[in-house]
Amino acid sequence: MKLFLTLEEMWDRPLGGEDRTHEIPHWCGNICYVIVGLVLKIAFRFKVHGRENLRAARGKQGLCLCSTHTSFLDVAFLYIAVRPSQWVRFMARDSLFTGSQLGAQIIARVGAFPVTRDSADRTSVKRATRMLRNKEVVGIFPEGTRRGKSENTPSLHAGAALVARMGKAPLVPTAVRNVEKIKRKGERVRFPRVHVLFGEPIDVKSFEFLPKEDRLEGAVWYVMRESFALQRDVPANQIDMVELFPETKDYSQIFAEHPIQG
């Protein structure tokens, strides 16, 4: 086993999945799982819902998690929720790998790989596709950044659906509830009970009735509406996607007329 690996080597190696040849060593991920998991469990008494949707796919197919994103801690809660019998490979902004070398090594060793924001990053798409075809779990935040932490108008990125289609894997609505209550600007740290939620996998082929130019965006729109419904604990049709994504096409009427089956 090679002890010292470059970042590029880890981005291109498997972690879990079907073919584990030259897999990323598990020791760092296991240490993080034990320490971070213990802290989160004690501090936030977090509970996981729908994990059976992930376990049912283990060894059979890859999964593309599409999650809401309101806090840096979303990543930690999702990572712990997927483990111990599966790993999640997060698509993370490239700047996280250019700062602290120690930090970059840790997040690469637990499975993350970089993506360049607001660009057609073919390299990251190819990596994610390869992971899904190897029956791994890939985590993507289609909003691209934490909600409420940027002055930019929130927007949806269709890359998750592209990756899922190329990787022959379903999209999984995913959310972390109450994480935004932990630390609000100007307030002290709080310790709410946090819930991690996984919905039923949705086949990208379910959206082939849409015009070709709308299929990827429509798929991500639908899955993210499901994710926000999980986060807010309401039916999906009560989520106002126009308010959430004012510059994105509204597919509400289309999906009301063409219900999607999981």
PDB file of N, CA and C in Angstrom, residues 11-12 91 94 113-131 140 159 162-163 166-167:
ATOM      1  N   TRP A  11      -7.949  11.769  -6.108  1.00  0.00           N
ATOM      2  CA  TRP A  11      -9.142  12.139  -6.867  1.00  0.00           C
ATOM      3  C   TRP A  11      -9.505  11.064  -7.880  1.00  0.00           C
ATOM      4  N   ASP A  12      -8.488  10.365  -8.384  1.00  0.00           N
ATOM      5  CA  ASP A  12      -8.718   9.396  -9.447  1.00  0.00           C
ATOM      6  C   ASP A  12      -8.777   7.949  -8.963  1.00  0.00           C
ATOM      7  N   MET A  91     -18.284  16.413  -4.459  1.00  0.00           N
ATOM      8  CA  MET A  91     -17.750  17.329  -5.450  1.00  0.00           C
ATOM      9  C   MET A  91     -17.614  18.682  -4.743  1.00  0.00           C
ATOM     10  N   ASP A  94     -12.918  23.967  -5.966  1.00  0.00           N
ATOM     11  CA  ASP A  94     -11.477  23.745  -6.136  1.00  0.00           C
ATOM     12  C   ASP A  94     -10.621  24.532  -5.160  1.00  0.00           C
ATOM     13  N   PHE A 113     -13.356  15.546  -4.231  1.00  0.00           N
ATOM     14  CA  PHE A 113     -12.589  15.899  -5.427  1.00  0.00           C
ATOM     15  C   PHE A 113     -13.063  17.268  -5.915  1.00  0.00           C
ATOM     16  N   PRO A 114     -12.229  18.009  -6.650  1.00  0.00           N
ATOM     17  CA  PRO A 114     -12.543  19.411  -6.963  1.00  0.00           C
ATOM     18  C   PRO A 114     -13.404  19.625  -8.203  1.00  0.00           C
ATOM     19  N   VAL A 115     -14.121  20.735  -8.159  1.00  0.00           N
ATOM     20  CA  VAL A 115     -14.852  21.214  -9.329  1.00  0.00           C
ATOM     21  C   VAL A 115     -14.656  22.719  -9.396  1.00  0.00           C
ATOM     22  N   THR A 116     -14.470  23.241 -10.579  1.00  0.00           N
ATOM     23  CA  THR A 116     -14.340  24.679 -10.779  1.00  0.00           C
ATOM     24  C   THR A 116     -15.726  25.265 -10.965  1.00  0.00           C
ATOM     25  N   ARG A 117     -16.083  26.205 -10.112  1.00  0.00           N
ATOM     26  CA  ARG A 117     -17.420  26.794 -10.161  1.00  0.00           C
ATOM     27  C   ARG A 117     -17.654  27.590 -11.436  1.00  0.00           C
ATOM     28  N   ASP A 118     -18.933  27.635 -11.826  1.00  0.00           N
ATOM     29  CA  ASP A 118     -19.368  28.466 -12.954  1.00  0.00           C
ATOM     30  C   ASP A 118     -18.558  28.208 -14.218  1.00  0.00           C
ATOM     31  N   SER A 119     -18.243  26.944 -14.449  1.00  0.00           N
ATOM     32  CA  SER A 119     -17.517  26.593 -15.666  1.00  0.00           C
ATOM     33  C   SER A 119     -17.895  25.180 -16.079  1.00  0.00           C
ATOM     34  N   ALA A 120     -17.629  24.864 -17.331  1.00  0.00           N
ATOM     35  CA  ALA A 120     -17.871  23.504 -17.811  1.00  0.00           C
ATOM     36  C   ALA A 120     -16.647  22.659 -17.466  1.00  0.00           C
ATOM     37  N   ASP A 121     -16.596  22.195 -16.219  1.00  0.00           N
ATOM     38  CA  ASP A 121     -15.439  21.456 -15.733  1.00  0.00           C
ATOM     39  C   ASP A 121     -15.554  19.996 -16.156  1.00  0.00           C
ATOM     40  N   ARG A 122     -15.032  19.692 -17.332  1.00  0.00           N
ATOM     41  CA  ARG A 122     -15.155  18.345 -17.879  1.00  0.00           C
ATOM     42  C   ARG A 122     -14.401  17.310 -17.054  1.00  0.00           C
ATOM     43  N   THR A 123     -13.293  17.731 -16.449  1.00  0.00           N
ATOM     44  CA  THR A 123     -12.507  16.787 -15.660  1.00  0.00           C
ATOM     45  C   THR A 123     -13.300  16.291 -14.460  1.00  0.00           C
ATOM     46  N   SER A 124     -13.959  17.197 -13.742  1.00  0.00           N
ATOM     47  CA  SER A 124     -14.740  16.785 -12.573  1.00  0.00           C
ATOM     48  C   SER A 124     -15.943  15.949 -12.989  1.00  0.00           C
ATOM     49  N   VAL A 125     -16.550  16.271 -14.128  1.00  0.00           N
ATOM     50  CA  VAL A 125     -17.681  15.485 -14.624  1.00  0.00           C
ATOM     51  C   VAL A 125     -17.232  14.063 -14.949  1.00  0.00           C
ATOM     52  N   LYS A 126     -16.073  13.933 -15.592  1.00  0.00           N
ATOM     53  CA  LYS A 126     -15.554  12.602 -15.927  1.00  0.00           C
ATOM     54  C   LYS A 126     -15.240  11.804 -14.671  1.00  0.00           C
ATOM     55  N   ARG A 127     -14.660  12.478 -13.666  1.00  0.00           N
ATOM     56  CA  ARG A 127     -14.344  11.774 -12.413  1.00  0.00           C
ATOM     57  C   ARG A 127     -15.622  11.281 -11.748  1.00  0.00           C
ATOM     58  N   ALA A 128     -16.610  12.162 -11.643  1.00  0.00           N
ATOM     59  CA  ALA A 128     -17.863  11.782 -10.996  1.00  0.00           C
ATOM     60  C   ALA A 128     -18.558  10.657 -11.756  1.00  0.00           C
ATOM     61  N   THR A 129     -18.521  10.727 -13.077  1.00  0.00           N
ATOM     62  CA  THR A 129     -19.127   9.685 -13.903  1.00  0.00           C
ATOM     63  C   THR A 129     -18.455   8.339 -13.660  1.00  0.00           C
ATOM     64  N   ARG A 130     -17.129   8.348 -13.609  1.00  0.00           N
ATOM     65  CA  ARG A 130     -16.383   7.111 -13.359  1.00  0.00           C
ATOM     66  C   ARG A 130     -16.727   6.532 -11.982  1.00  0.00           C
ATOM     67  N   MET A 131     -16.870   7.383 -10.993  1.00  0.00           N
ATOM     68  CA  MET A 131     -17.228   6.926  -9.652  1.00  0.00           C
ATOM     69  C   MET A 131     -18.603   6.270  -9.647  1.00  0.00           C
ATOM     70  N   ILE A 140     -23.427  15.962  -4.445  1.00  0.00           N
ATOM     71  CA  ILE A 140     -23.370  17.236  -5.153  1.00  0.00           C
ATOM     72  C   ILE A 140     -24.363  18.219  -4.538  1.00  0.00           C
ATOM     73  N   GLY A 159     -25.533  20.162 -13.626  1.00  0.00           N
ATOM     74  CA  GLY A 159     -24.446  19.195 -13.703  1.00  0.00           C
ATOM     75  C   GLY A 159     -24.734  17.878 -13.013  1.00  0.00           C
ATOM     76  N   LEU A 162     -26.517  15.653 -15.391  1.00  0.00           N
ATOM     77  CA  LEU A 162     -25.597  15.220 -16.444  1.00  0.00           C
ATOM     78  C   LEU A 162     -24.718  14.074 -15.954  1.00  0.00           C
ATOM     79  N   VAL A 163     -24.162  14.258 -14.763  1.00  0.00           N
ATOM     80  CA  VAL A 163     -23.296  13.230 -14.178  1.00  0.00           C
ATOM     81  C   VAL A 163     -24.080  11.939 -13.942  1.00  0.00           C
ATOM     82  N   MET A 166     -24.761  10.205 -17.325  1.00  0.00           N
ATOM     83  CA  MET A 166     -23.560   9.587 -17.876  1.00  0.00           C
ATOM     84  C   MET A 166     -23.092   8.410 -17.025  1.00  0.00           C
ATOM     85  N   GLY A 167     -23.302   8.512 -15.708  1.00  0.00           N
ATOM     86  CA  GLY A 167     -22.865   7.454 -14.809  1.00  0.00           C
ATOM     87  C   GLY A 167     -23.883   6.356 -14.606  1.00  0.00           C
TER      88      GLY A 167
END
